PDB file of C-alpha atoms in Angstrom:
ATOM      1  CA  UNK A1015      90.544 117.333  80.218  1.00 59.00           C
ATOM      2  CA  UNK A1016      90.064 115.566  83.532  1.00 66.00           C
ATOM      3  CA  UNK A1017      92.182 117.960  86.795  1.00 66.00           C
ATOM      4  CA  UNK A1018      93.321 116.010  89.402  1.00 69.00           C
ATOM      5  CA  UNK A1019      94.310 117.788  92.704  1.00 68.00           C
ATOM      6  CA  UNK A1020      96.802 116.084  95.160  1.00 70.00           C
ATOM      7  CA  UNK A1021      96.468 117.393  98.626  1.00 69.00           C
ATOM      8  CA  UNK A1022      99.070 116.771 101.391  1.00 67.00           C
ATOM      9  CA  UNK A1023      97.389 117.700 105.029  1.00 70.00           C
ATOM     10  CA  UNK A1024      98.933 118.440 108.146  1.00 71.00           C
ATOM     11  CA  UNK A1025      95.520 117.898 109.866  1.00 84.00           C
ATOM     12  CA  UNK A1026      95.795 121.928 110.745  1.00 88.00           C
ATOM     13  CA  UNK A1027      92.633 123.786 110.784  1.00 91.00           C
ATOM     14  CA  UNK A1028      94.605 126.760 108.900  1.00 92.00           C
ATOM     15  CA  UNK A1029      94.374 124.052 105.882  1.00 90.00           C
ATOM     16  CA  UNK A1030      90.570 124.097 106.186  1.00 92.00           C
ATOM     17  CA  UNK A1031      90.005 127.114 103.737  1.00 93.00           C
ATOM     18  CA  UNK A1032      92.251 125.237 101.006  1.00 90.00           C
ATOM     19  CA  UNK A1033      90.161 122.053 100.913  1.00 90.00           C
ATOM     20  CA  UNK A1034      86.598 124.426 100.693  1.00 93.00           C
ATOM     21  CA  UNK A1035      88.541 125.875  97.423  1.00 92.00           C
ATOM     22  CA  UNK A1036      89.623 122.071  96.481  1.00 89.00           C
ATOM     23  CA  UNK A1037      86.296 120.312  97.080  1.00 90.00           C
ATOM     24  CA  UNK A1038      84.353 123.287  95.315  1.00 91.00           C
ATOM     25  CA  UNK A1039      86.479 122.777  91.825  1.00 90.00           C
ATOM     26  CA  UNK A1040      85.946 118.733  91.948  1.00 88.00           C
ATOM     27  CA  UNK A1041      84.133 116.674  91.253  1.00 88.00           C
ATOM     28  CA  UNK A1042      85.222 113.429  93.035  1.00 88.00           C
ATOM     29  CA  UNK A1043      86.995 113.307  95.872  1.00 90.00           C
ATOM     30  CA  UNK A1044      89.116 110.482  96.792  1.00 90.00           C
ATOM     31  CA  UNK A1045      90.245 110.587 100.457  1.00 90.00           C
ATOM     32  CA  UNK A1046      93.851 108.679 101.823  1.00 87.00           C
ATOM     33  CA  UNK A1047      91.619 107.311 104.885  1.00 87.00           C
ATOM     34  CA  UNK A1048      90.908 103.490 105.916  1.00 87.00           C
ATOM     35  CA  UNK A1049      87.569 103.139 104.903  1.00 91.00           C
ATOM     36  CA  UNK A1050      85.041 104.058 107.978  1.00 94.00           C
ATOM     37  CA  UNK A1051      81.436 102.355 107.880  1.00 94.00           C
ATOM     38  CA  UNK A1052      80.125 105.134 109.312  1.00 96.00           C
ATOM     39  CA  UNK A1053      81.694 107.255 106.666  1.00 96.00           C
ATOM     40  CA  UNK A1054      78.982 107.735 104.521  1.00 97.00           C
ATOM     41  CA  UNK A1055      76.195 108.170 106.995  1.00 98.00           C
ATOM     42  CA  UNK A1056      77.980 110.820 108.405  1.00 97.00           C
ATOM     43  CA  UNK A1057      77.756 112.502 104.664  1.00 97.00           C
ATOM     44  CA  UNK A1058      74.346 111.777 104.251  1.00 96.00           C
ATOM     45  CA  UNK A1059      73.557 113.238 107.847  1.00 95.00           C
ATOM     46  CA  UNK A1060      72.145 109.730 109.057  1.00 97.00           C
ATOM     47  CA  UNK A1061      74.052 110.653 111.877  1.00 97.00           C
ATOM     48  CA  UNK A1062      75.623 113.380 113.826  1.00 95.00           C
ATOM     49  CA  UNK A1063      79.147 114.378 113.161  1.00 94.00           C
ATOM     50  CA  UNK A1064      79.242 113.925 117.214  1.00 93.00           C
ATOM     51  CA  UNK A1065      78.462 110.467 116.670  1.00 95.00           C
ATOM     52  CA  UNK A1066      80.725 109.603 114.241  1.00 95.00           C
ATOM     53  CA  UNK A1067      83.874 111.721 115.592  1.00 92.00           C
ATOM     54  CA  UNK A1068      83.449 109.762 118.835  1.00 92.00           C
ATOM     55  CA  UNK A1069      83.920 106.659 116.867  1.00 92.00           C
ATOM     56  CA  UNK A1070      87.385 107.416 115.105  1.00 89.00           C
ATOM     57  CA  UNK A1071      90.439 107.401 117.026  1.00 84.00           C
ATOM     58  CA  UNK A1072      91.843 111.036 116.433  1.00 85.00           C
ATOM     59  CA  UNK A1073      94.494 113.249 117.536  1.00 87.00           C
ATOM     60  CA  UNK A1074      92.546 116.018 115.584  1.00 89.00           C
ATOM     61  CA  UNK A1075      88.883 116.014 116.800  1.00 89.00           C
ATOM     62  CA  UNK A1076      88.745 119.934 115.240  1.00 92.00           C
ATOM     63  CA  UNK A1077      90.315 119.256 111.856  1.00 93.00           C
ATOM     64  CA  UNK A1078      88.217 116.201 111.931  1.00 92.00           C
ATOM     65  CA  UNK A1079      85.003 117.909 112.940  1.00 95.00           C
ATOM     66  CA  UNK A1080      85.756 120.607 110.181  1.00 96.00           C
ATOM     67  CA  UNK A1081      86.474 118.739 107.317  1.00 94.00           C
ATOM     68  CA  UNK A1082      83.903 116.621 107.540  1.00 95.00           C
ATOM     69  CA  UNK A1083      81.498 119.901 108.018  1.00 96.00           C
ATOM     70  CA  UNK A1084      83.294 120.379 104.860  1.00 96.00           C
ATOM     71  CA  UNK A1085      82.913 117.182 103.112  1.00 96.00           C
ATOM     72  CA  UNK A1086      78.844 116.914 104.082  1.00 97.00           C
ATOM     73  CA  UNK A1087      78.538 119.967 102.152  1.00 96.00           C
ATOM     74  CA  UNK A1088      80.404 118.629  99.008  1.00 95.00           C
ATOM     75  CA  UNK A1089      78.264 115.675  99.029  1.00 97.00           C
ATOM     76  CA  UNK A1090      74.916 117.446  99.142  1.00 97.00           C
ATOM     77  CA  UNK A1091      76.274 119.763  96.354  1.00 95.00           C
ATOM     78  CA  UNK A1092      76.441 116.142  94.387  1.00 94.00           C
ATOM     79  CA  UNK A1093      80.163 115.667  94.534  1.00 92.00           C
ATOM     80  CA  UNK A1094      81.496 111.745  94.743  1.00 91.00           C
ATOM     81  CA  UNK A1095      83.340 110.996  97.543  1.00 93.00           C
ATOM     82  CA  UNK A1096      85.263 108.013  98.812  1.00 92.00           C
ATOM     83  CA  UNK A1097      87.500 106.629 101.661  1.00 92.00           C
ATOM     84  CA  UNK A1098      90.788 104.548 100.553  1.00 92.00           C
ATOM     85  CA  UNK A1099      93.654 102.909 102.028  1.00 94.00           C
ATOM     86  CA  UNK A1100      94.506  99.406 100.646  1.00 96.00           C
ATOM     87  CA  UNK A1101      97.226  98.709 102.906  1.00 97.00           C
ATOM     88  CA  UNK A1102      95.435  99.184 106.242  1.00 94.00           C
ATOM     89  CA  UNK A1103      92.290  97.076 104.891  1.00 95.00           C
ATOM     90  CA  UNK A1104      94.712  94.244 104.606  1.00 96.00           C
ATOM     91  CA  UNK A1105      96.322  95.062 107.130  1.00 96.00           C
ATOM     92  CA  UNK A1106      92.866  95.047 109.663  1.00 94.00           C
ATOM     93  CA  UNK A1107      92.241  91.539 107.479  1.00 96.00           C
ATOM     94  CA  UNK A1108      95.454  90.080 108.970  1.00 96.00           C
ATOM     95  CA  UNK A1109      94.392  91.063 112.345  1.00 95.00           C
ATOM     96  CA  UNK A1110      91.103  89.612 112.152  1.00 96.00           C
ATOM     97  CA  UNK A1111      92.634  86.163 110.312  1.00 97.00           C
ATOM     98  CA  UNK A1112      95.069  85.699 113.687  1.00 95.00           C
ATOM     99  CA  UNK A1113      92.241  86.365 115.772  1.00 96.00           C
ATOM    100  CA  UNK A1114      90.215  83.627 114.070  1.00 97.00           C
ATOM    101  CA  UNK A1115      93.115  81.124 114.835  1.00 97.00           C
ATOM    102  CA  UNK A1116      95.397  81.767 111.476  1.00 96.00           C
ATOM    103  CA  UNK A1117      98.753  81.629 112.072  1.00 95.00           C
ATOM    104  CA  UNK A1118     101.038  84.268 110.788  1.00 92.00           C
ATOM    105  CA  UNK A1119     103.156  81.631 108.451  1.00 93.00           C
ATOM    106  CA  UNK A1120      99.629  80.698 107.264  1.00 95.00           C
ATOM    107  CA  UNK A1121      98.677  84.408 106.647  1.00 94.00           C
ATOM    108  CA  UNK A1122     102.411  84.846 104.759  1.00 92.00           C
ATOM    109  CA  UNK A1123     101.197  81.869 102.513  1.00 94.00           C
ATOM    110  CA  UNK A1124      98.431  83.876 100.701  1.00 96.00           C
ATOM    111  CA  UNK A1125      99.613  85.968  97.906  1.00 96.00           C
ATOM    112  CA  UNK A1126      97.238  89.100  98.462  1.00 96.00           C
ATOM    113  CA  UNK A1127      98.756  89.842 102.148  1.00 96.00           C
ATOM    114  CA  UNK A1128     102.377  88.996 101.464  1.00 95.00           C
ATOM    115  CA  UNK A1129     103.794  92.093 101.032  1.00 96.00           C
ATOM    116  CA  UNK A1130     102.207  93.413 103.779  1.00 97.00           C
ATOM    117  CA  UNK A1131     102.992  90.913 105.964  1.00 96.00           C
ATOM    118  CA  UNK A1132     106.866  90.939 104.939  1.00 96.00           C
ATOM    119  CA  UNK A1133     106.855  94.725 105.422  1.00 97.00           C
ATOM    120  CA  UNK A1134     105.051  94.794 108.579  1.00 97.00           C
ATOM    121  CA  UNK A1135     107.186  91.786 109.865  1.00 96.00           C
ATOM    122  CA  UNK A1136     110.430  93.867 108.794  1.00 97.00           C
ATOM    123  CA  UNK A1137     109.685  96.977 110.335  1.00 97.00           C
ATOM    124  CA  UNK A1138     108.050  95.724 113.835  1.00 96.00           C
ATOM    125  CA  UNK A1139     111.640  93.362 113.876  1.00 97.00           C
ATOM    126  CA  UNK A1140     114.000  96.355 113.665  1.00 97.00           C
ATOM    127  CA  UNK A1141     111.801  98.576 115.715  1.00 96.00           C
ATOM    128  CA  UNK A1142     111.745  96.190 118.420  1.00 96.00           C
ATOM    129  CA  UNK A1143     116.093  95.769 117.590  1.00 95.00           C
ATOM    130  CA  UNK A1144     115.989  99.206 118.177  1.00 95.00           C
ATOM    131  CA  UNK A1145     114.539  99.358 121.840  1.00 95.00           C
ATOM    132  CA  UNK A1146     117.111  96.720 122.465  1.00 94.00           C
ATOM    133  CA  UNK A1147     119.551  98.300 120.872  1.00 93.00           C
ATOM    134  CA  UNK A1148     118.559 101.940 123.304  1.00 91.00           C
ATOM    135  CA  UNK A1149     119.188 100.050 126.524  1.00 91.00           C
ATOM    136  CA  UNK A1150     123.257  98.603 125.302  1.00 89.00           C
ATOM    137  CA  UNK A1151     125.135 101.236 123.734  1.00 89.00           C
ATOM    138  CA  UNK A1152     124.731 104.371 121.348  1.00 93.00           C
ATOM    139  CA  UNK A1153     126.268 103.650 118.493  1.00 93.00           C
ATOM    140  CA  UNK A1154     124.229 100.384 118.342  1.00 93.00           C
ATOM    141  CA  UNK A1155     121.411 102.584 118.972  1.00 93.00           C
ATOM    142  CA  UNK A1156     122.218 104.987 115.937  1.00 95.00           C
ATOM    143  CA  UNK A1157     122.385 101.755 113.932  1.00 95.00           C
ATOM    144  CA  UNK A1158     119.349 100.201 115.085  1.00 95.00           C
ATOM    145  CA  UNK A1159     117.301 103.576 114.418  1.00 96.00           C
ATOM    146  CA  UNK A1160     118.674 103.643 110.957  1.00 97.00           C
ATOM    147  CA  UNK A1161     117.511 100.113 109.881  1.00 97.00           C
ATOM    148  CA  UNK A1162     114.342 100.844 111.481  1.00 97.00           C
ATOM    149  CA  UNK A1163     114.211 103.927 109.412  1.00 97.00           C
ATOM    150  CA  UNK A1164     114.950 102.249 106.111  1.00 98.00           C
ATOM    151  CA  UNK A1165     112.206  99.333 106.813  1.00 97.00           C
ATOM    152  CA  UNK A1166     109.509 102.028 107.796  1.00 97.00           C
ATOM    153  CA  UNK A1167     109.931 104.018 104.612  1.00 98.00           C
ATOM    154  CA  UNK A1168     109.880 100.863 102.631  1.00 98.00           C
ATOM    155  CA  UNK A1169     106.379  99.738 104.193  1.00 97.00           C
ATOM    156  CA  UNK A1170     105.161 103.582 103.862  1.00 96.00           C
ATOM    157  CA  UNK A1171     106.149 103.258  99.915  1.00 97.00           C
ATOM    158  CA  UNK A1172     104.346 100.340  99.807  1.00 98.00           C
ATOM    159  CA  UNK A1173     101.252 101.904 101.584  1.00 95.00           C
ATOM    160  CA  UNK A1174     101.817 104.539  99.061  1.00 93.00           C
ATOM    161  CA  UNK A1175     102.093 102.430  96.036  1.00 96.00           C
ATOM    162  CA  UNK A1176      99.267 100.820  96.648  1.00 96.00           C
ATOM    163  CA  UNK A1177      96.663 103.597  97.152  1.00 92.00           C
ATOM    164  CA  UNK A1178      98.198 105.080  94.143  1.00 91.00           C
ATOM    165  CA  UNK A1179      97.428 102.232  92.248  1.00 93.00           C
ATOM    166  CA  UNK A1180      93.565 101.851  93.841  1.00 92.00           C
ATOM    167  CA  UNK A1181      93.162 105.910  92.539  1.00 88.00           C
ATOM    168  CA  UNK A1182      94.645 105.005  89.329  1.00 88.00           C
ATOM    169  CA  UNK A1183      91.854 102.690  89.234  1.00 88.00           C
ATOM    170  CA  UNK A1184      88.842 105.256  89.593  1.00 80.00           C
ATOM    171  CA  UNK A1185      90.478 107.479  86.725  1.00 78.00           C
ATOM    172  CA  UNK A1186      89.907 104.809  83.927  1.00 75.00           C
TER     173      UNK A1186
END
Protein backbone atom coordinates (compact mmCIF):
# COMPACT_ATOMS: atom_id res chain seq x y z
CA UNK A 1 0.00 0.00 0.00
CA UNK A 2 1.30 3.25 -1.44
CA UNK A 3 1.70 6.30 1.94
CA UNK A 4 1.26 9.56 0.91
CA UNK A 5 2.44 12.39 3.28
CA UNK A 6 0.88 15.95 2.99
CA UNK A 7 3.09 18.57 4.43
CA UNK A 8 1.91 22.15 5.20
CA UNK A 9 5.21 24.54 5.78
CA UNK A 10 5.51 27.68 7.41
CA UNK A 11 8.96 28.12 5.74
CA UNK A 12 10.39 27.93 9.62
CA UNK A 13 13.65 26.32 10.06
CA UNK A 14 12.10 24.56 13.35
CA UNK A 15 10.12 22.51 10.46
CA UNK A 16 13.47 21.38 9.02
CA UNK A 17 13.83 18.19 11.28
CA UNK A 18 10.15 17.07 10.16
CA UNK A 19 10.87 17.07 6.42
CA UNK A 20 14.52 14.95 7.14
CA UNK A 21 11.91 12.35 8.87
CA UNK A 22 9.39 12.92 5.73
CA UNK A 23 11.90 12.71 2.87
CA UNK A 24 13.70 9.63 4.62
CA UNK A 25 10.22 7.43 4.62
CA UNK A 26 9.45 8.42 0.73
CA UNK A 27 10.02 7.69 -1.94
CA UNK A 28 8.86 10.54 -4.27
CA UNK A 29 8.57 13.75 -3.36
CA UNK A 30 6.30 16.10 -4.99
CA UNK A 31 6.99 19.75 -4.05
CA UNK A 32 3.95 22.79 -4.20
CA UNK A 33 6.74 25.07 -6.00
CA UNK A 34 6.58 26.75 -9.65
CA UNK A 35 8.84 24.73 -11.41
CA UNK A 36 12.61 26.30 -11.24
CA UNK A 37 15.06 25.36 -14.23
CA UNK A 38 17.67 25.42 -12.06
CA UNK A 39 15.86 23.06 -9.80
CA UNK A 40 17.35 20.03 -10.68
CA UNK A 41 20.92 21.11 -11.12
CA UNK A 42 20.87 22.31 -7.84
CA UNK A 43 19.95 18.44 -6.80
CA UNK A 44 22.41 17.03 -8.86
CA UNK A 45 25.11 19.56 -7.45
CA UNK A 46 25.73 21.06 -11.08
CA UNK A 47 25.64 24.03 -9.17
CA UNK A 48 26.03 25.61 -5.85
CA UNK A 49 23.09 26.03 -3.61
CA UNK A 50 24.64 29.81 -3.54
CA UNK A 51 23.97 29.96 -7.06
CA UNK A 52 20.73 28.85 -7.21
CA UNK A 53 19.33 30.63 -3.88
CA UNK A 54 20.50 33.89 -5.48
CA UNK A 55 18.26 33.14 -8.34
CA UNK A 56 14.81 32.62 -6.46
CA UNK A 57 13.07 35.45 -5.05
CA UNK A 58 12.77 34.47 -1.25
CA UNK A 59 11.72 35.83 1.94
CA UNK A 60 13.38 32.64 3.48
CA UNK A 61 17.00 32.39 2.15
CA UNK A 62 17.66 29.91 5.49
CA UNK A 63 14.65 27.64 5.13
CA UNK A 64 15.48 27.76 1.52
CA UNK A 65 19.17 27.03 1.91
CA UNK A 66 18.18 24.12 4.37
CA UNK A 67 15.73 22.33 2.63
CA UNK A 68 17.33 22.15 -0.29
CA UNK A 69 20.60 20.83 1.79
CA UNK A 70 17.85 18.54 2.59
CA UNK A 71 16.40 17.69 -0.66
CA UNK A 72 20.17 17.15 -2.42
CA UNK A 73 20.54 14.50 0.03
CA UNK A 74 17.17 12.73 -0.79
CA UNK A 75 18.05 12.76 -4.33
CA UNK A 76 21.48 11.17 -4.03
CA UNK A 77 19.85 8.56 -1.69
CA UNK A 78 17.70 7.82 -5.14
CA UNK A 79 14.49 9.44 -4.07
CA UNK A 80 12.22 11.16 -7.09
CA UNK A 81 11.66 14.53 -6.74
CA UNK A 82 9.65 17.15 -8.55
CA UNK A 83 8.58 20.88 -8.61
CA UNK A 84 4.67 21.64 -9.32
CA UNK A 85 2.39 24.44 -9.51
CA UNK A 86 -0.04 24.45 -12.52
CA UNK A 87 -1.56 27.64 -11.82
CA UNK A 88 1.56 29.84 -11.74
CA UNK A 89 2.95 28.05 -15.06
CA UNK A 90 -0.10 29.43 -16.70
CA UNK A 91 -0.10 32.05 -15.04
CA UNK A 92 3.92 33.06 -16.15
CA UNK A 93 2.38 31.82 -19.84
CA UNK A 94 -0.13 34.71 -19.72
CA UNK A 95 2.55 37.07 -18.88
CA UNK A 96 4.78 36.09 -21.53
CA UNK A 97 1.60 35.92 -24.27
CA UNK A 98 0.88 39.94 -23.35
CA UNK A 99 4.38 40.59 -23.64
CA UNK A 100 4.48 39.07 -27.13
CA UNK A 101 1.59 41.47 -28.17
CA UNK A 102 -1.60 39.14 -27.05
CA UNK A 103 -4.21 40.93 -25.77
CA UNK A 104 -5.87 39.91 -22.60
CA UNK A 105 -9.50 39.30 -24.42
CA UNK A 106 -7.35 37.20 -26.80
CA UNK A 107 -5.65 35.32 -23.87
CA UNK A 108 -9.48 34.88 -22.19
CA UNK A 109 -10.38 33.22 -25.63
CA UNK A 110 -8.21 30.06 -25.10
CA UNK A 111 -9.77 27.44 -23.03
CA UNK A 112 -6.54 26.24 -21.06
CA UNK A 113 -5.97 29.88 -19.38
CA UNK A 114 -9.59 30.82 -18.78
CA UNK A 115 -9.99 30.12 -15.45
CA UNK A 116 -7.04 31.65 -14.57
CA UNK A 117 -7.53 34.55 -16.30
CA UNK A 118 -11.23 35.04 -14.85
CA UNK A 119 -9.82 34.45 -11.35
CA UNK A 120 -6.90 36.60 -11.66
CA UNK A 121 -9.08 39.32 -13.41
CA UNK A 122 -11.63 38.99 -10.34
CA UNK A 123 -9.35 39.27 -7.63
CA UNK A 124 -6.83 42.13 -9.04
CA UNK A 125 -10.58 44.10 -9.76
CA UNK A 126 -11.72 43.98 -6.12
CA UNK A 127 -8.27 44.42 -4.75
CA UNK A 128 -7.79 47.44 -6.65
CA UNK A 129 -11.95 48.40 -5.39
CA UNK A 130 -10.52 47.97 -2.24
CA UNK A 131 -7.65 50.67 -2.27
CA UNK A 132 -10.37 52.87 -3.59
CA UNK A 133 -12.63 51.91 -1.35
CA UNK A 134 -9.58 52.75 1.84
CA UNK A 135 -9.30 56.36 0.72
CA UNK A 136 -13.71 57.14 0.88
CA UNK A 137 -15.15 55.72 3.86
CA UNK A 138 -14.87 52.61 6.29
CA UNK A 139 -17.64 50.81 5.93
CA UNK A 140 -17.02 50.81 2.13
CA UNK A 141 -13.68 49.76 3.08
CA UNK A 142 -14.93 46.70 5.26
CA UNK A 143 -16.96 45.83 2.16
CA UNK A 144 -14.39 46.17 -0.34
CA UNK A 145 -11.90 43.93 1.85
CA UNK A 146 -14.55 41.32 2.08
CA UNK A 147 -15.15 40.88 -1.72
CA UNK A 148 -11.55 40.96 -2.13
CA UNK A 149 -11.37 38.24 0.39
CA UNK A 150 -13.97 36.01 -1.20
CA UNK A 151 -12.27 36.42 -4.87
CA UNK A 152 -8.72 35.59 -3.38
CA UNK A 153 -9.84 32.38 -1.75
CA UNK A 154 -11.66 31.43 -4.86
CA UNK A 155 -8.38 31.85 -7.11
CA UNK A 156 -6.29 30.09 -4.13
CA UNK A 157 -8.95 27.01 -4.46
CA UNK A 158 -8.40 27.03 -7.85
CA UNK A 159 -4.52 27.08 -7.46
CA UNK A 160 -5.27 24.33 -5.11
CA UNK A 161 -7.49 22.29 -7.25
CA UNK A 162 -5.35 22.24 -9.78
CA UNK A 163 -2.06 21.00 -8.23
CA UNK A 164 -4.21 18.48 -6.59
CA UNK A 165 -5.29 17.27 -9.70
CA UNK A 166 -1.45 17.38 -11.41
CA UNK A 167 -0.41 14.99 -8.02
CA UNK A 168 -3.35 12.91 -8.60
CA UNK A 169 -1.77 12.42 -11.83
CA UNK A 170 1.74 10.96 -10.65
CA UNK A 171 -0.20 8.41 -8.29
CA UNK A 172 -1.78 6.41 -11.26
Amino acid sequence: MKKIYIGFSAHRLEAIPFYKKAFEQADFIILEDFPNPLFNLMLSGKISLKEYIENIETTFPKFLKAQCKLLQEAYKNGKVIIQIDPYMEKLVKMYQLIENGKSPEEIKQLPEFLDIYEAEHEATGRLLDYYQAVMEDFEKAVKAVKEFAHADAKRIALRDRLRAEAIAHYLK
